[in-house]
CSV table of C-alpha atoms and ligand atoms in Angstrom, one decimal:
chain,number,residue,atom,x,y,z
A,241,UNK,CA,94.5,80.7,124.2
A,242,UNK,CA,92.6,82.7,126.7
A,243,UNK,CA,93.5,86.4,126.5
A,244,UNK,CA,94.0,88.3,129.8
A,245,UNK,CA,92.3,91.7,129.6
A,246,UNK,CA,94.2,94.3,131.7
A,247,UNK,CA,91.9,97.4,132.1
A,248,UNK,CA,93.6,100.6,132.9
A,249,UNK,CA,93.2,104.4,132.9
A,250,UNK,CA,96.1,106.2,131.3
A,251,UNK,CA,96.0,108.9,134.0
A,252,UNK,CA,95.9,106.4,136.8
A,253,UNK,CA,98.4,103.7,136.0
A,254,UNK,CA,98.1,100.4,137.9
A,255,UNK,CA,101.6,99.3,138.5
A,256,UNK,CA,100.6,95.7,139.2
A,257,UNK,CA,98.8,95.4,135.9
A,258,UNK,CA,101.9,97.0,134.2
A,259,UNK,CA,104.1,94.4,135.8
A,260,UNK,CA,101.7,91.7,134.7
A,261,UNK,CA,101.7,92.8,131.1
A,262,UNK,CA,105.5,93.3,131.1
A,263,UNK,CA,105.9,89.8,132.5
A,264,UNK,CA,103.9,88.3,129.7
A,265,UNK,CA,106.2,90.0,127.2
A,266,UNK,CA,109.3,89.0,129.1
A,267,UNK,CA,108.0,85.4,129.0
A,268,UNK,CA,107.9,85.6,125.2
A,269,UNK,CA,104.2,86.4,124.9
A,270,UNK,CA,102.3,89.0,122.8
A,271,UNK,CA,100.4,91.8,124.5
A,272,UNK,CA,98.4,94.6,122.9
A,273,UNK,CA,98.5,98.1,124.5
A,274,UNK,CA,97.4,101.6,123.7
A,275,UNK,CA,99.7,104.3,122.2
A,276,UNK,CA,98.8,107.8,121.2
A,277,UNK,CA,98.6,106.7,117.5
A,278,UNK,CA,96.7,103.4,117.5
A,279,UNK,CA,96.8,100.3,119.7
A,280,UNK,CA,100.0,98.2,119.2
A,281,UNK,CA,100.6,94.5,119.4
A,282,UNK,CA,103.9,94.1,121.2
A,283,UNK,CA,106.5,91.4,121.8
A,284,UNK,CA,110.2,91.3,122.8
A,285,UNK,CA,111.9,92.6,119.7
A,286,UNK,CA,115.1,90.6,120.5
A,287,UNK,CA,113.2,87.3,120.5
A,288,UNK,CA,112.6,85.8,117.1
A,289,UNK,CA,110.0,83.3,118.3
A,290,UNK,CA,108.0,86.0,120.2
A,291,UNK,CA,108.0,88.3,117.2
A,292,UNK,CA,106.8,85.4,114.9
A,293,UNK,CA,103.7,85.2,117.2
A,294,UNK,CA,102.8,88.8,116.3
A,295,UNK,CA,102.8,87.9,112.6
A,296,UNK,CA,100.7,84.8,113.3
A,297,UNK,CA,98.1,86.6,115.5
A,298,UNK,CA,97.6,89.4,112.9
A,299,UNK,CA,97.9,87.3,109.8
A,300,UNK,CA,100.6,89.8,108.7
A,301,UNK,CA,102.7,88.9,105.7
A,302,UNK,CA,106.2,88.1,106.8
A,303,UNK,CA,107.8,90.6,104.4
A,304,UNK,CA,106.2,93.6,106.2
A,305,UNK,CA,108.6,94.8,108.9
A,306,UNK,CA,107.7,95.9,112.4
A,307,UNK,CA,108.3,99.2,114.3
A,308,UNK,CA,110.5,98.8,117.4
A,309,UNK,CA,109.4,100.8,120.4
A,310,UNK,CA,111.7,102.2,123.0
A,311,UNK,CA,111.0,104.3,126.2
A,312,UNK,CA,114.0,106.6,125.9
A,313,UNK,CA,116.5,107.9,123.3
A,314,UNK,CA,119.3,106.1,125.2
A,315,UNK,CA,117.9,102.7,124.3
A,316,UNK,CA,118.4,103.3,120.5
A,317,UNK,CA,122.2,103.1,120.4
A,318,UNK,CA,122.6,99.3,120.7
A,319,UNK,CA,119.8,98.7,118.1
A,320,UNK,CA,121.4,100.7,115.2
A,321,UNK,CA,124.7,100.6,113.3
A,322,UNK,CA,125.2,104.3,113.6
A,323,UNK,CA,123.2,107.2,115.0
A,324,UNK,CA,123.5,110.3,112.8
A,325,UNK,CA,123.3,113.7,114.5
A,326,UNK,CA,120.2,114.5,112.4
A,327,UNK,CA,118.4,111.5,113.8
A,328,UNK,CA,119.2,112.5,117.4
A,329,UNK,CA,117.9,116.0,116.6
A,330,UNK,CA,114.7,114.5,115.4
A,331,UNK,CA,114.3,112.3,118.5
A,332,UNK,CA,114.9,115.3,120.7
A,333,UNK,CA,112.3,117.3,118.8
A,334,UNK,CA,109.6,114.8,118.2
A,335,UNK,CA,110.0,112.0,120.8
A,336,UNK,CA,108.0,110.8,122.5
A,337,UNK,CA,105.6,111.2,119.6
A,338,UNK,CA,104.1,109.9,116.4
A,339,UNK,CA,107.4,109.8,114.4
A,340,UNK,CA,109.1,106.5,113.4
A,341,UNK,CA,112.7,106.8,112.2
A,342,UNK,CA,114.3,104.2,109.9
A,343,UNK,CA,118.0,103.7,110.4
A,344,UNK,CA,120.5,100.9,109.6
A,345,UNK,CA,120.1,98.1,112.1
A,346,UNK,CA,122.6,96.5,114.3
A,347,UNK,CA,123.1,92.7,114.7
A,348,UNK,CA,120.9,92.8,117.8
A,349,UNK,CA,117.7,93.2,115.7
A,350,UNK,CA,116.6,89.8,114.4
A,351,UNK,CA,115.8,89.7,110.7
A,352,UNK,CA,112.2,88.7,111.4
A,353,UNK,CA,111.6,92.2,112.8
A,354,UNK,CA,113.0,94.0,109.8
A,355,UNK,CA,111.6,91.4,107.3
A,356,UNK,CA,115.1,90.8,106.0
A,357,UNK,CA,115.9,94.5,105.4
A,358,UNK,CA,119.2,95.8,106.9
A,359,UNK,CA,117.3,98.7,108.5
A,360,UNK,CA,115.1,99.1,111.5
A,361,UNK,CA,112.2,101.4,112.2
A,362,UNK,CA,112.2,103.0,115.7
A,363,UNK,CA,109.7,105.0,117.7
A,364,UNK,CA,109.2,106.2,121.3
A,365,UNK,CA,105.4,106.5,121.9
A,366,UNK,CA,103.9,109.4,123.7
A,367,UNK,CA,101.6,107.4,126.0
A,368,UNK,CA,102.0,106.7,129.7
A,369,UNK,CA,100.8,103.0,129.5
A,370,UNK,CA,103.1,102.2,126.5
A,371,UNK,CA,106.1,103.9,128.1
A,372,UNK,CA,105.5,102.2,131.5
A,373,UNK,CA,105.2,98.8,129.9
A,374,UNK,CA,108.3,99.2,127.8
A,375,UNK,CA,110.3,100.5,130.8
A,376,UNK,CA,109.1,97.6,133.0
A,377,UNK,CA,110.3,95.0,130.4
A,378,UNK,CA,113.7,96.7,130.0
A,379,UNK,CA,113.4,95.5,126.4
A,380,UNK,CA,112.8,97.0,122.9
A,381,UNK,CA,109.3,96.1,121.9
A,382,UNK,CA,108.4,95.2,118.3
A,383,UNK,CA,104.8,96.3,117.8
A,384,UNK,CA,102.7,96.8,114.6
A,385,UNK,CA,99.1,98.0,114.9
A,386,UNK,CA,96.9,95.6,116.9
A,387,UNK,CA,94.4,94.7,114.2
A,388,UNK,CA,94.0,91.7,111.9
A,389,UNK,CA,96.0,92.5,108.8
A,390,UNK,CA,94.0,94.5,106.2
A,391,UNK,CA,91.4,95.8,108.6
A,392,UNK,CA,91.2,99.4,109.9
A,393,UNK,CA,93.7,100.1,112.7
A,394,UNK,CA,92.3,99.9,116.2
A,395,UNK,CA,91.8,103.2,118.1
A,396,UNK,CA,89.7,101.8,120.9
A,397,UNK,CA,90.3,98.8,123.2
A,398,UNK,CA,87.1,97.2,121.9
A,399,UNK,CA,88.5,97.2,118.4
A,400,UNK,CA,91.5,95.2,119.6
A,401,UNK,CA,89.2,92.7,121.5
A,402,UNK,CA,87.1,92.4,118.4
A,403,UNK,CA,90.1,91.4,116.3
A,404,UNK,CA,92.5,89.6,118.6
A,405,UNK,CA,90.6,88.2,121.6
A,406,UNK,CA,92.0,84.7,122.3
A,407,UNK,CA,94.7,85.1,119.7
A,408,UNK,CA,97.2,86.9,122.1
A,409,UNK,CA,98.3,86.6,125.7
A,410,UNK,CA,97.1,90.0,126.9
A,411,UNK,CA,95.3,93.1,125.9
A,412,UNK,CA,95.8,96.3,127.9
A,413,UNK,CA,92.6,98.3,127.5
A,414,UNK,CA,93.1,102.0,128.1
A,415,UNK,CA,91.4,105.2,126.8
A,416,UNK,CA,90.8,105.8,123.1
A,417,UNK,CA,93.9,106.8,121.0
A,418,UNK,CA,94.4,110.6,120.8
A,419,UNK,CA,96.0,110.8,117.3
A,420,UNK,CA,94.1,107.9,115.8
A,421,UNK,CA,96.4,107.4,112.8
A,422,UNK,CA,99.7,105.6,112.7
A,423,UNK,CA,103.0,107.3,113.0
A,424,UNK,CA,104.9,109.1,110.2
A,425,UNK,CA,107.6,106.8,108.9
A,426,UNK,CA,110.8,108.6,107.9
A,427,UNK,CA,113.7,106.9,106.2
A,428,UNK,CA,117.0,108.4,107.3
A,429,UNK,CA,119.2,106.0,105.5
A,430,UNK,CA,119.3,107.9,102.1
A,431,UNK,CA,120.9,111.2,101.2
A,432,UNK,CA,117.7,113.2,101.8
A,433,UNK,CA,115.3,112.0,104.5
A,434,UNK,CA,112.2,110.6,102.9
A,435,UNK,CA,108.6,110.2,104.3
A,436,UNK,CA,107.5,106.6,103.6
A,437,UNK,CA,104.2,107.0,105.4
A,438,UNK,CA,102.5,110.3,106.3
A,439,UNK,CA,101.3,110.5,109.9
A,440,UNK,CA,101.0,112.6,113.0
A,441,UNK,CA,104.2,114.5,112.4
A,442,UNK,CA,103.9,116.5,109.1
A,443,UNK,CA,106.6,117.1,106.5
A,444,UNK,CA,106.5,120.8,107.4
A,445,UNK,CA,107.3,120.0,111.0
A,446,UNK,CA,110.2,117.7,110.0
A,447,UNK,CA,111.6,120.4,107.7
A,448,UNK,CA,112.0,122.8,110.5
A,449,UNK,CA,114.6,120.4,112.0
A,450,UNK,CA,116.0,118.8,108.9
A,451,UNK,CA,115.8,121.3,106.1
A,452,UNK,CA,114.8,119.3,103.0
A,453,UNK,CA,112.5,116.3,103.4
A,454,UNK,CA,111.2,114.2,100.4
A,455,UNK,CA,108.0,112.3,100.2
A,456,UNK,CA,108.0,108.8,98.7
A,457,UNK,CA,106.7,109.6,95.2
A,458,UNK,CA,104.7,106.4,95.0
A,459,UNK,CA,102.9,107.1,98.3
A,460,UNK,CA,99.3,107.5,97.1
A,461,UNK,CA,99.7,105.8,93.7
A,462,UNK,CA,98.6,102.4,92.8
A,463,UNK,CA,102.1,101.7,91.6
A,464,UNK,CA,102.9,101.0,95.2
A,465,UNK,CA,101.2,97.7,94.9
A,466,UNK,CA,103.2,96.8,91.8
A,467,UNK,CA,106.6,98.3,92.4
A,468,UNK,CA,108.8,97.4,95.4
A,469,UNK,CA,108.0,100.1,97.9
A,470,UNK,CA,110.6,101.3,100.3
A,471,UNK,CA,108.1,100.8,103.1
A,472,UNK,CA,107.0,97.2,102.4
A,473,UNK,CA,103.8,97.5,104.4
A,474,UNK,CA,102.5,100.2,102.1
A,475,UNK,CA,101.9,97.8,99.2
A,476,UNK,CA,99.2,95.7,101.0
A,477,UNK,CA,95.5,96.2,101.1
A,478,UNK,CA,94.9,98.3,104.1
A,479,UNK,CA,92.4,99.8,106.5
A,480,UNK,CA,89.6,98.3,104.4
A,481,UNK,CA,86.0,98.0,105.8
A,482,UNK,CA,83.8,95.2,104.4
A,483,UNK,CA,82.0,97.6,102.1
A,484,UNK,CA,83.6,99.0,98.9
A,485,UNK,CA,84.8,102.6,99.5
A,486,UNK,CA,84.9,105.4,96.9
A,487,UNK,CA,86.4,108.8,97.5
A,488,UNK,CA,84.8,111.9,95.9
A,489,UNK,CA,87.0,114.9,96.0
A,490,UNK,CA,86.9,118.5,94.9
A,491,UNK,CA,85.0,121.7,95.8
A,492,UNK,CA,82.2,121.3,98.4
A,493,UNK,CA,79.1,121.8,96.3
A,494,UNK,CA,80.0,119.5,93.3
A,495,UNK,CA,81.2,116.9,95.8
A,496,UNK,CA,77.8,116.9,97.5
A,497,UNK,CA,75.9,116.8,94.2
A,498,UNK,CA,78.0,113.9,93.0
A,499,UNK,CA,77.6,111.9,96.2
A,500,UNK,CA,73.9,112.5,96.2
A,501,UNK,CA,73.6,111.4,92.5
A,502,UNK,CA,75.8,108.3,93.1
A,503,UNK,CA,73.9,107.4,96.3
A,504,UNK,CA,70.6,107.5,94.3
A,505,UNK,CA,72.0,105.3,91.6
A,506,UNK,CA,73.3,102.7,94.0
A,507,UNK,CA,70.0,102.7,95.9
A,508,UNK,CA,68.1,102.3,92.7
A,509,UNK,CA,70.2,99.2,92.1
A,510,UNK,CA,69.2,97.9,95.6
A,511,UNK,CA,72.5,98.7,97.4
A,512,UNK,CA,72.6,100.2,100.9
A,513,UNK,CA,74.8,103.3,100.9
A,514,UNK,CA,77.0,104.8,103.6
A,515,UNK,CA,78.4,108.3,103.4
A,516,UNK,CA,81.5,109.5,105.2
A,517,UNK,CA,81.5,113.3,105.4
A,518,UNK,CA,81.9,116.4,107.7
A,519,UNK,CA,79.8,118.3,110.3
A,520,UNK,CA,79.5,121.0,107.6
A,521,UNK,CA,78.0,118.7,105.0
A,522,UNK,CA,76.2,115.9,106.8
A,523,UNK,CA,72.7,117.5,106.6
A,524,UNK,CA,72.8,117.1,102.8
A,525,UNK,CA,72.7,113.4,102.9
A,526,UNK,CA,69.2,111.9,103.4
A,527,UNK,CA,68.1,108.3,103.1
A,528,UNK,CA,71.7,107.0,103.5
A,529,UNK,CA,73.7,106.1,106.6
A,530,UNK,CA,75.8,109.2,107.0
A,531,UNK,CA,78.6,109.6,109.5
A,532,UNK,CA,80.7,112.7,110.2
A,533,UNK,CA,84.4,112.7,110.6
A,534,UNK,CA,84.1,116.0,112.5
A,535,UNK,CA,84.5,119.6,111.4
A,536,UNK,CA,86.7,120.3,108.4
A,537,UNK,CA,88.1,123.1,110.5
A,538,UNK,CA,89.7,120.6,112.9
A,539,UNK,CA,91.7,118.0,111.0
A,540,UNK,CA,93.2,116.5,114.2
A,541,UNK,CA,89.7,115.4,115.2
A,542,UNK,CA,88.9,114.2,111.7
A,543,UNK,CA,92.1,112.0,111.8
A,544,UNK,CA,91.2,110.5,115.2
A,545,UNK,CA,87.7,109.5,113.9
A,546,UNK,CA,88.5,107.9,110.5
A,547,UNK,CA,89.4,104.3,111.6
A,548,UNK,CA,86.6,104.2,114.2
A,549,UNK,CA,84.0,105.2,111.6
A,550,UNK,CA,85.3,102.7,109.0
A,551,UNK,CA,84.9,100.0,111.6
A,552,UNK,CA,81.4,101.3,112.6
A,553,UNK,CA,80.3,100.9,109.0
A,554,UNK,CA,81.2,97.2,109.3
A,555,UNK,CA,78.5,96.9,111.9
A,556,UNK,CA,75.9,98.3,109.4
A,557,UNK,CA,75.0,96.4,106.3
A,558,UNK,CA,76.1,99.1,103.8
A,559,UNK,CA,77.4,97.8,100.5
A,560,UNK,CA,79.1,100.9,99.5
A,561,UNK,CA,80.7,103.9,101.3
A,562,UNK,CA,81.0,107.2,99.5
A,563,UNK,CA,83.5,109.4,101.3
A,564,UNK,CA,84.2,113.1,100.9
A,565,UNK,CA,87.9,113.9,100.4
A,566,UNK,CA,89.9,115.8,103.0
A,567,UNK,CA,92.1,118.8,102.2
A,568,UNK,CA,95.7,117.5,101.9
A,569,UNK,CA,97.3,119.9,104.4
A,570,UNK,CA,98.9,119.0,107.7
A,571,UNK,CA,97.5,115.8,109.1
A,572,UNK,CA,95.0,115.8,106.2
A,573,UNK,CA,97.8,114.2,104.1
A,574,UNK,CA,97.8,111.2,106.4
A,575,UNK,CA,94.0,111.1,106.4
A,576,UNK,CA,93.8,111.0,102.6
A,577,UNK,CA,96.6,108.4,102.5
A,578,UNK,CA,94.6,106.0,104.7
A,579,UNK,CA,91.3,106.8,103.0
A,580,UNK,CA,92.9,106.2,99.6
A,581,UNK,CA,94.1,102.8,100.7
A,582,UNK,CA,90.8,101.9,102.3
A,583,UNK,CA,89.3,102.8,98.9
A,584,UNK,CA,91.8,100.7,97.0
A,585,UNK,CA,92.6,103.9,95.0
A,586,UNK,CA,89.0,104.4,93.8
A,587,UNK,CA,89.0,108.3,93.7
A,588,UNK,CA,86.6,110.5,91.6
A,589,UNK,CA,87.7,114.1,91.2
A,590,UNK,CA,84.8,116.5,90.5
B,711,LIG,P1,102.3,99.2,111.4
B,711,LIG,O1,103.2,98.8,112.5
B,711,LIG,O2,101.2,98.2,111.1
B,711,LIG,O3,101.9,100.6,111.6
B,711,LIG,O4,103.3,99.2,110.1
B,711,LIG,C1,104.6,99.6,110.2
B,711,LIG,C2,105.0,100.3,109.0
B,711,LIG,O5,106.3,100.7,109.1
B,711,LIG,C3,104.8,99.5,107.7
B,711,LIG,O6,104.3,100.3,106.7
B,711,LIG,C4,106.2,99.0,107.5
B,711,LIG,O7,106.4,98.8,106.1
B,711,LIG,C5,107.0,100.2,107.9
B,711,LIG,N1,108.4,99.8,108.3
B,711,LIG,C6,108.7,99.1,109.4
B,711,LIG,N2,110.1,98.8,109.4
B,711,LIG,C7,110.5,99.4,108.3
B,711,LIG,C8,111.8,99.5,107.7
B,711,LIG,N3,112.9,99.0,108.2
B,711,LIG,N4,112.0,100.2,106.5
B,711,LIG,C9,110.9,100.8,106.0
B,711,LIG,N5,109.7,100.7,106.5
B,711,LIG,C10,109.5,100.1,107.6
B,712,LIG,MG1,99.2,98.4,110.6
C-alpha cells in the first residue's frame, strides 16, 4: 500500500487535505494524525473491518482496546449506555484535552474496539487538525497511538512515517505534539473513579472536580504484566527503545555518582552507554551519549521530550541507557510511568 502523506500546519488548516483524510476514513481506511498528546492512528470506530486494520498496521494485540475520539460532548451519548453527571462535569472541565474517560459502552461500539470489554474509552482531543478531521467524517474515530506496538509513542510526524509508511492509507503530518505523552485514562465505571494510566491531566486536577480519585494500585508494578489489569494495554512491553533501559532514582548527587560508576563498568565491558538526564546534570556525564529531557524545573517540557529522546537513542548504537528518575509530582507521575515501562521495571534506588 502506498501511503498518502498530507502535510499541514495546525495554525493554517488546509480544508482540502482535511476532506481528503476524512474521505479515506469514511472509505474504511486508516489515517494517522497529530493530537496534543501523541500522533493517533484513526479509523471509523463503528466499522469492525476498518478497526481491524489498525490492529494489523500496528501489530497491536487484539485484547488491547482502543480509545474512541469525538469532536464534541454531544457525540458521546449514542456511544455509551449511560452518561453519569460526574462524567459530564469532567468533560466540561477537561475536554478538549488529554483525559480519556471509560464508561459502559452502547451496542453501537463494536467489540473489536473495546477488545471484548463492555466499556468504551472516550476522548475529545485538543488539536485543530484532529478535531477538524473528526468533524469532517461525522464519525467517532477509534485511534491508538500511531506507532508499531511496543515502540515509543510518536510525537513527530517523522516518527509515524518511520513506523507506518506504506502500512496505512494516510499520514497527516503536522507540528510536534505539545503534551508528548498519552492521555490520562480514568475509569468511571466503578464506585470511585480510578486512574488506569497517568497522563496530561493529573490526579490532583481530577480531584478538584470529582472529590476522591483512586490510582490503579498495580500501575507501576511488575504485577501488571502478570495480573489482569483493568486497562489491558498496560500489561504489554511499552515504549521500549532497542537498548536496555535502567532508571537510577534518588537524590541528585548519589544518582550522578551511581550513573557515572555504572557507565564506567559498562564501558569497561565494551558496551556503548547512553544517559538520559536533565539540563541541570548533563555536564556530569562525559564519554557517554548524554541527552537532556529539559530542566527539572519544567516537567511539561520533560514530558514532551521523553519519547523523542528514546527514539533518538535508537539512531545511535548504544547498548544501554541509564536514565535519571523524575520527581513523581504532577505530570512527572506520567513520565515515570512511561520510563518505568521502557525500562521493563529495572529501577535502582540510591
Ligand atoms: P493507546 O491508544 O495506545 O494510547 O492505548 C489506549 C489505552 O487505553 C490502553 O492502555 C488501553 O488499555 C486503554 N483502554 C482503552 N479502552 C479501554 C477500556 N474500555 N477500559 C480500560 N482501558 C482502556
Ligand atoms: Mg500506545
